N, CA, C and O atoms as a Tripos MOL2 file, in Angstrom:
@<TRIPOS>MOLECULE
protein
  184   183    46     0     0
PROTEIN
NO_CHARGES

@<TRIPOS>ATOM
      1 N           0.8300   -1.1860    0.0000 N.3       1 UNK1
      2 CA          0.0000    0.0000    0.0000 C.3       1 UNK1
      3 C           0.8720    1.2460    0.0000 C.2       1 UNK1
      4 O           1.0740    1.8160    1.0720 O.2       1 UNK1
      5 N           1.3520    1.6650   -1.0200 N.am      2 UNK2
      6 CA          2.4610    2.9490   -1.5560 C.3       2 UNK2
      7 C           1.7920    3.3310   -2.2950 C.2       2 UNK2
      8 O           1.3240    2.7710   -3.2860 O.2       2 UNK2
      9 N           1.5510    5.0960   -1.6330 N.am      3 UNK3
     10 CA          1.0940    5.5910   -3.0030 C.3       3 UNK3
     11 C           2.3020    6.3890   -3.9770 C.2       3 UNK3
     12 O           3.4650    6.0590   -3.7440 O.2       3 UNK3
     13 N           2.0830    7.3110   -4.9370 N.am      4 UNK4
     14 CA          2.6420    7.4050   -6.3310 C.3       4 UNK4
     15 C           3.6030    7.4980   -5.7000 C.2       4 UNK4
     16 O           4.4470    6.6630   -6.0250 O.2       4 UNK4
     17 N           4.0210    8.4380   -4.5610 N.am      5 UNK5
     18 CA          5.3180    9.4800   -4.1200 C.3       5 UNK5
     19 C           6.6990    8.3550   -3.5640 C.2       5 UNK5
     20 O           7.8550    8.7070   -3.3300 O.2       5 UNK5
     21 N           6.1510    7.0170   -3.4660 N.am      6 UNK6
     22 CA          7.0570    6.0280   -2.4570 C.3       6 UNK6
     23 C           6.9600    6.0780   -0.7740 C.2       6 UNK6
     24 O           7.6810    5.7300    0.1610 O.2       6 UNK6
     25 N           5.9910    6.5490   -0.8950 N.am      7 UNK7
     26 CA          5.7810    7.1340    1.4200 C.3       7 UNK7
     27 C           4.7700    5.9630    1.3730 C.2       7 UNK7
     28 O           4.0310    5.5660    0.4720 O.2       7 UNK7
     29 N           4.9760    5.5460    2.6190 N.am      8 UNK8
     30 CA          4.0920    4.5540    3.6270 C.3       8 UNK8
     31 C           2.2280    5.3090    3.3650 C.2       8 UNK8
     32 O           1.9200    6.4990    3.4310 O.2       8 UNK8
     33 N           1.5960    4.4940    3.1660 N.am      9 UNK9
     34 CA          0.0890    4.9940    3.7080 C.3       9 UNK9
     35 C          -0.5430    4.8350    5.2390 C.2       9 UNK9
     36 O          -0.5590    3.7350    5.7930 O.2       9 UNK9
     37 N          -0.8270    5.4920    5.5830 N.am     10 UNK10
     38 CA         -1.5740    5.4870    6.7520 C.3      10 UNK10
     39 C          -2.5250    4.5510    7.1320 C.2      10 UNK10
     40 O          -3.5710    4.7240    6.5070 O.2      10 UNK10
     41 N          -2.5540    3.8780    7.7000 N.am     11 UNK11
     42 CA         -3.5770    2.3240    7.6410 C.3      11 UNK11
     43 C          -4.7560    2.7490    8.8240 C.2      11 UNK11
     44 O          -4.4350    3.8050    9.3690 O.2      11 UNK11
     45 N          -5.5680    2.3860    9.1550 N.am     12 UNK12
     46 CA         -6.6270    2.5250   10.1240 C.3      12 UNK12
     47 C          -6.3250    1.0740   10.8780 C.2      12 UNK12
     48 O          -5.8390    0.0240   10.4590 O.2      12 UNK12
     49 N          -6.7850    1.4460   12.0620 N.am     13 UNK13
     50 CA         -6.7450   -0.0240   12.5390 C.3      13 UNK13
     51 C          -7.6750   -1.2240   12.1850 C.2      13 UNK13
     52 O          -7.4630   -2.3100   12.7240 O.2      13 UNK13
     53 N          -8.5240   -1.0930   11.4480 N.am     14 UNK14
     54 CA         -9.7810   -1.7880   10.6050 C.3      14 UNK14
     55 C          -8.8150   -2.5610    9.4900 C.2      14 UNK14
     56 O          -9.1410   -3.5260    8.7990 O.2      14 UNK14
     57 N          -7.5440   -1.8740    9.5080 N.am     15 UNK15
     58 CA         -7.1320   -2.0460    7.4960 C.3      15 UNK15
     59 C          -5.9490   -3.4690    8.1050 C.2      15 UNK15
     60 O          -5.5790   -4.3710    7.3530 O.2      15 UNK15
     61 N          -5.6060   -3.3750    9.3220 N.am     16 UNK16
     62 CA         -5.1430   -4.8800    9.8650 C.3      16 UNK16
     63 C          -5.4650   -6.0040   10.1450 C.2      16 UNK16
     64 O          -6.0040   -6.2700   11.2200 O.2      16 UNK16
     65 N          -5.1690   -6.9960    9.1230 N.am     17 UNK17
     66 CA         -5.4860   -8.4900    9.2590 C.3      17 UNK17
     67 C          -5.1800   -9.1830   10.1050 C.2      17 UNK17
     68 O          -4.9080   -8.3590   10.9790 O.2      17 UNK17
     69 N          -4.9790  -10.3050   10.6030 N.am     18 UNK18
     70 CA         -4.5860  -11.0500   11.6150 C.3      18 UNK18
     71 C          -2.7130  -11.3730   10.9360 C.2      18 UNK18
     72 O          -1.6420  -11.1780   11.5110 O.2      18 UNK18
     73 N          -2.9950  -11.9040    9.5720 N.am     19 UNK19
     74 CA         -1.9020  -12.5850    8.9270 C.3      19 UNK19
     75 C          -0.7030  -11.3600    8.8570 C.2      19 UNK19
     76 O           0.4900  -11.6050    9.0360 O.2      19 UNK19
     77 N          -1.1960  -10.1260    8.5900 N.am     20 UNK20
     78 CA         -0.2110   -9.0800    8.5170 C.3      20 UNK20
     79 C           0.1590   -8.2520    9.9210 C.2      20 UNK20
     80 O           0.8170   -7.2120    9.9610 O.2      20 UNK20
     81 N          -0.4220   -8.9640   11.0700 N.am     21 UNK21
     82 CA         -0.0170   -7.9720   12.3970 C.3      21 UNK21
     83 C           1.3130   -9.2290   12.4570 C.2      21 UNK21
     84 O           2.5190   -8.9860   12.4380 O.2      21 UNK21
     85 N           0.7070  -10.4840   12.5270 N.am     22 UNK22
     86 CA          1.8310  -11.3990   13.1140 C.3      22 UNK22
     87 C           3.1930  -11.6960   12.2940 C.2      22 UNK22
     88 O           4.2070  -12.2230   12.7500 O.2      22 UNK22
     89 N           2.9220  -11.1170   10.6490 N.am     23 UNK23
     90 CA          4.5620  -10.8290   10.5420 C.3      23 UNK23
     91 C           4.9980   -9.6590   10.4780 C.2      23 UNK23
     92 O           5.9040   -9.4760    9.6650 O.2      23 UNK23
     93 N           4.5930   -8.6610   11.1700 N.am     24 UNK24
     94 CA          5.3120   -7.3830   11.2770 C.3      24 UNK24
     95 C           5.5580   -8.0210   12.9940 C.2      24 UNK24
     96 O           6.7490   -7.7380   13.1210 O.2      24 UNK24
     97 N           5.3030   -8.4380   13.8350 N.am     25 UNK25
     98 CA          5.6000   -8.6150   15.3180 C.3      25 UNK25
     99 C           6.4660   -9.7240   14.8480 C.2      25 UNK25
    100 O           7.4870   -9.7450   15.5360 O.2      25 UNK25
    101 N           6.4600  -10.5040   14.0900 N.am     26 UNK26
    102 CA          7.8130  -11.5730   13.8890 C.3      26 UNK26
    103 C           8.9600  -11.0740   13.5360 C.2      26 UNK26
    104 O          10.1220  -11.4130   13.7590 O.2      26 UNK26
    105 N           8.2960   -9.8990   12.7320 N.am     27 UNK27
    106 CA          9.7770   -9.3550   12.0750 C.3      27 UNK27
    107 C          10.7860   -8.3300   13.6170 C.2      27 UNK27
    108 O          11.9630   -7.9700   13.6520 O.2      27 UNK27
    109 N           9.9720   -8.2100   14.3730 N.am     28 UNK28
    110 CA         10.2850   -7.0450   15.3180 C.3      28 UNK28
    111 C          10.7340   -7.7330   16.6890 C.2      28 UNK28
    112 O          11.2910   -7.2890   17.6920 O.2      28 UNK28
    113 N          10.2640   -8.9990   16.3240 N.am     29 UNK29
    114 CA         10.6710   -9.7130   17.8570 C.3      29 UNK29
    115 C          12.3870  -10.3490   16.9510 C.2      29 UNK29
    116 O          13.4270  -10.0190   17.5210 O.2      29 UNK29
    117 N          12.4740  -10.9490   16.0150 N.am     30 UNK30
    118 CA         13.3300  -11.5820   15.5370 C.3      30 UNK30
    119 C          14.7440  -10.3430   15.1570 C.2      30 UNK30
    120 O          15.8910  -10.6800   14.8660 O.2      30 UNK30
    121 N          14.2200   -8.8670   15.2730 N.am     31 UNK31
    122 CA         15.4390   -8.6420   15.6170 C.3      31 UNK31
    123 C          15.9280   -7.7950   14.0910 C.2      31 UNK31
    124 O          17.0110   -7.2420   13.8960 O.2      31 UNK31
    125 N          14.6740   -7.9110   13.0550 N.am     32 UNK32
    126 CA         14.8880   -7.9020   11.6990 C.3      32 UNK32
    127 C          14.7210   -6.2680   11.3280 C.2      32 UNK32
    128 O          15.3340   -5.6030   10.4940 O.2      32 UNK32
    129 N          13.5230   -5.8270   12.3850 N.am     33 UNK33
    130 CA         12.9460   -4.3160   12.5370 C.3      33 UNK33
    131 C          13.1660   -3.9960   13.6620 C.2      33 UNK33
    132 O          13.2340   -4.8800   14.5160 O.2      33 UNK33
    133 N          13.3150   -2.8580   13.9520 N.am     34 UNK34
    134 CA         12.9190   -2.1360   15.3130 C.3      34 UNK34
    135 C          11.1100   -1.6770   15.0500 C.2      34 UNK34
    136 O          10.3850   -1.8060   14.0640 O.2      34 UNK34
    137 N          10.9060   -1.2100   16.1870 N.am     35 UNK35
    138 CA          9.2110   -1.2810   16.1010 C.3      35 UNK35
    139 C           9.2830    0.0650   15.4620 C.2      35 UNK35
    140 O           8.4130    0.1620   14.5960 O.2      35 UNK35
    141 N          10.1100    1.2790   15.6000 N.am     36 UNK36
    142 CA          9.9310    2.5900   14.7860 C.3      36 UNK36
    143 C          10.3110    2.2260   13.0440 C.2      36 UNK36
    144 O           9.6500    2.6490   12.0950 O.2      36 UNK36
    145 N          11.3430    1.4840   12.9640 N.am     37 UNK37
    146 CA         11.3720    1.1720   11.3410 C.3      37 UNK37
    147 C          10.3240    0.4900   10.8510 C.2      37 UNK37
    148 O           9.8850    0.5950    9.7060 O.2      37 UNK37
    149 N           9.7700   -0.4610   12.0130 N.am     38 UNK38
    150 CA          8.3040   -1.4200   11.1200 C.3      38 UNK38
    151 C           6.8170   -0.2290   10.4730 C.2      38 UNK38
    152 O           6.2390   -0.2350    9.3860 O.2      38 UNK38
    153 N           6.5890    0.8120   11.9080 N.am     39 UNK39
    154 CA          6.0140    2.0250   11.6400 C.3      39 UNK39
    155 C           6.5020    3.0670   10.3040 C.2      39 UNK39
    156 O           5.6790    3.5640    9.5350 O.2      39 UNK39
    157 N           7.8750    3.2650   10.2110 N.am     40 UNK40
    158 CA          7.9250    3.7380    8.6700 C.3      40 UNK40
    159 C           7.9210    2.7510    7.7120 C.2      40 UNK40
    160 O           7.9590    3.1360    6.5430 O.2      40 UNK40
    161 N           7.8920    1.8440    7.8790 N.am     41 UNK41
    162 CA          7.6880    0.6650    6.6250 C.3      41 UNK41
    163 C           6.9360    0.3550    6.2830 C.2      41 UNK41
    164 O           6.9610    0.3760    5.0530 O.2      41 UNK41
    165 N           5.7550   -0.1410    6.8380 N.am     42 UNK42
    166 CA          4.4600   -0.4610    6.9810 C.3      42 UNK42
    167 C           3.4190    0.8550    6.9120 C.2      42 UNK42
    168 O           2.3730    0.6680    6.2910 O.2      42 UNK42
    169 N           3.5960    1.8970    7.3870 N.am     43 UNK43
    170 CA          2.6670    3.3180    7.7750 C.3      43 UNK43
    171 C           1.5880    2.5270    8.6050 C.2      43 UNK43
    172 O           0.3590    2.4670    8.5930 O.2      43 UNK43
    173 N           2.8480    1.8080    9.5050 N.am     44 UNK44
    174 CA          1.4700    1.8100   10.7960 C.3      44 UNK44
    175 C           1.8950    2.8150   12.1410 C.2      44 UNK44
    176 O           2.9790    3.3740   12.3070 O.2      44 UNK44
    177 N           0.3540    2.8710   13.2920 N.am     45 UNK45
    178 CA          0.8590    4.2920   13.7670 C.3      45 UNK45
    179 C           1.6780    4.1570   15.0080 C.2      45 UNK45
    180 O           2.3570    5.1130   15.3800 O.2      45 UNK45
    181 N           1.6590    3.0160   15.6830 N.am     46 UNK46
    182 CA          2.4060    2.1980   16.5660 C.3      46 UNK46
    183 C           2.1740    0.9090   17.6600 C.2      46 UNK46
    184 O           3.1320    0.4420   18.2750 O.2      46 UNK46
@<TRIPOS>BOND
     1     1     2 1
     2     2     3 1
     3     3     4 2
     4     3     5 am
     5     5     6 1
     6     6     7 1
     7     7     8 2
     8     7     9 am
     9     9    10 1
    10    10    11 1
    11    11    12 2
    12    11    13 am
    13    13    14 1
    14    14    15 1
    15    15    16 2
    16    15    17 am
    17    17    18 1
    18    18    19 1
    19    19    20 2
    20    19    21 am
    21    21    22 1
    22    22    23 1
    23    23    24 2
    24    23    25 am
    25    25    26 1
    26    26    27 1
    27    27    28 2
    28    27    29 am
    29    29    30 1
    30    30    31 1
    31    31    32 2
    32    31    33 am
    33    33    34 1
    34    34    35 1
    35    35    36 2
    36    35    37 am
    37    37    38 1
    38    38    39 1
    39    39    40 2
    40    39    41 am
    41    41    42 1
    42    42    43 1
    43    43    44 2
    44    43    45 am
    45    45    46 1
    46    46    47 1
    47    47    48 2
    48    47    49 am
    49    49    50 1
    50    50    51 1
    51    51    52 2
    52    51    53 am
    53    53    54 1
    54    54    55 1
    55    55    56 2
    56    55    57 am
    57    57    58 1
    58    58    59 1
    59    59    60 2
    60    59    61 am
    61    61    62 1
    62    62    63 1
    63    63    64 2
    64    63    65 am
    65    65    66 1
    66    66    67 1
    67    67    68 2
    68    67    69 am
    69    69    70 1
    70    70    71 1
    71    71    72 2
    72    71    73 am
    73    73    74 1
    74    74    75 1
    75    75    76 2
    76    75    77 am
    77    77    78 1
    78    78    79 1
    79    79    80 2
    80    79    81 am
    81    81    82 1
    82    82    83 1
    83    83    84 2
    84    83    85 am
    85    85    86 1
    86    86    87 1
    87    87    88 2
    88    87    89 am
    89    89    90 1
    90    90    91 1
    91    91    92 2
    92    91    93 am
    93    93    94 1
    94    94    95 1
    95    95    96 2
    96    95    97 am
    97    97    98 1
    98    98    99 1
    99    99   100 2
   100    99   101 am
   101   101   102 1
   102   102   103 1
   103   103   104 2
   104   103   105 am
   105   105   106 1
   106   106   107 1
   107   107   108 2
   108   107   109 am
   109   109   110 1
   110   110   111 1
   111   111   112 2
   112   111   113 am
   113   113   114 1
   114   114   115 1
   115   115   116 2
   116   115   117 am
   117   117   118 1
   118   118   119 1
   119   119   120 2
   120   119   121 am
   121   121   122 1
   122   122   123 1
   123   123   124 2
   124   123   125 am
   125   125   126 1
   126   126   127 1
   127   127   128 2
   128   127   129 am
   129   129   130 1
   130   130   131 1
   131   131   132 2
   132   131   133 am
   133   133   134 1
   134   134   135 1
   135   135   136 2
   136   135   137 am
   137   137   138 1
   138   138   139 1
   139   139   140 2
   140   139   141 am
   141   141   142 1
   142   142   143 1
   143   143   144 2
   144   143   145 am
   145   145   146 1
   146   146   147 1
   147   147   148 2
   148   147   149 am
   149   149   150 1
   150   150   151 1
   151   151   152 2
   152   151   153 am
   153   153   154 1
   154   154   155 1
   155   155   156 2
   156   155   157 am
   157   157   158 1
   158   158   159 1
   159   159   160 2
   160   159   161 am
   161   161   162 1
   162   162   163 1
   163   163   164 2
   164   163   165 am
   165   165   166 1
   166   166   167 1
   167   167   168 2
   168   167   169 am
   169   169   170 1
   170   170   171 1
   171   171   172 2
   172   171   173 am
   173   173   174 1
   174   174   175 1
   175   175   176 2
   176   175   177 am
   177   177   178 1
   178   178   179 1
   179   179   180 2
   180   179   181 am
   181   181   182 1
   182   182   183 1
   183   183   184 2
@<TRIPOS>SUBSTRUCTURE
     1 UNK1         2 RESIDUE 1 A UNK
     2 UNK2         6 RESIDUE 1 A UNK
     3 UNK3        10 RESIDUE 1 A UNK
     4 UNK4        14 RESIDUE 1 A UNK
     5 UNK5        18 RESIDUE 1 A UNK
     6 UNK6        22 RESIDUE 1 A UNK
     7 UNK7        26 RESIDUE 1 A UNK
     8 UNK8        30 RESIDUE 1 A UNK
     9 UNK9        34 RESIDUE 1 A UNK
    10 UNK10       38 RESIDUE 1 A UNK
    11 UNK11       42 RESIDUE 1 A UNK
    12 UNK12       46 RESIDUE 1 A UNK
    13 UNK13       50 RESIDUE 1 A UNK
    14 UNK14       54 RESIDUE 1 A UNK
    15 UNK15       58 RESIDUE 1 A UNK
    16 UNK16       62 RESIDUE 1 A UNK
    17 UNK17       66 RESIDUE 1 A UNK
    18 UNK18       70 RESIDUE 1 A UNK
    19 UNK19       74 RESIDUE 1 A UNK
    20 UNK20       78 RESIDUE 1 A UNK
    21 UNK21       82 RESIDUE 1 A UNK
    22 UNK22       86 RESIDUE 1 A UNK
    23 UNK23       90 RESIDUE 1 A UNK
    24 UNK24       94 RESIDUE 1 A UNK
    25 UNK25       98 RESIDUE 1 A UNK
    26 UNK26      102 RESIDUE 1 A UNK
    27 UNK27      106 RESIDUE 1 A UNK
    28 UNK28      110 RESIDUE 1 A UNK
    29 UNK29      114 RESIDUE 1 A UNK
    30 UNK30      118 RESIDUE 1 A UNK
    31 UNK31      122 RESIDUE 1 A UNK
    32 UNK32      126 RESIDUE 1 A UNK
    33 UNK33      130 RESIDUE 1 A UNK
    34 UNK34      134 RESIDUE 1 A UNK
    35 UNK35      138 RESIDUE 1 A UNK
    36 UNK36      142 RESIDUE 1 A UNK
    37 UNK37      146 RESIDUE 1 A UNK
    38 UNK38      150 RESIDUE 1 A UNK
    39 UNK39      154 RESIDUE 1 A UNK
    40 UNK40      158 RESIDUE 1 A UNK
    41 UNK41      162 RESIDUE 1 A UNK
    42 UNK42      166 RESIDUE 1 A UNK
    43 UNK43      170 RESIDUE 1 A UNK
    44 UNK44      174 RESIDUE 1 A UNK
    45 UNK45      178 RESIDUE 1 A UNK
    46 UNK46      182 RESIDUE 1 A UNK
């Protein structure tokens, strides 16, 4: 979800699935993200 410019979109908390919370928390427990890089990566709000 990128729009034209390459920036993160802003997600609502409605716009989170089950399948996409648990690999952004895999990626963040494993050491891969910090939780502020998963937030600019994702455009989630924290």
């Amino acid at each position: 979800m990128k729009s034209s410019t390459n920036k993160a979109v802003k997600r609502t908390q409605k716009d989170y699935n089950l399948g996409f919370k648990l690999a952004v928390v895999s990626q963040v427990e494993k050491g891969e993200l910090t939780y502020k890089q998963a937030q600019k990566t994702y455009g989630i709000q924290g």
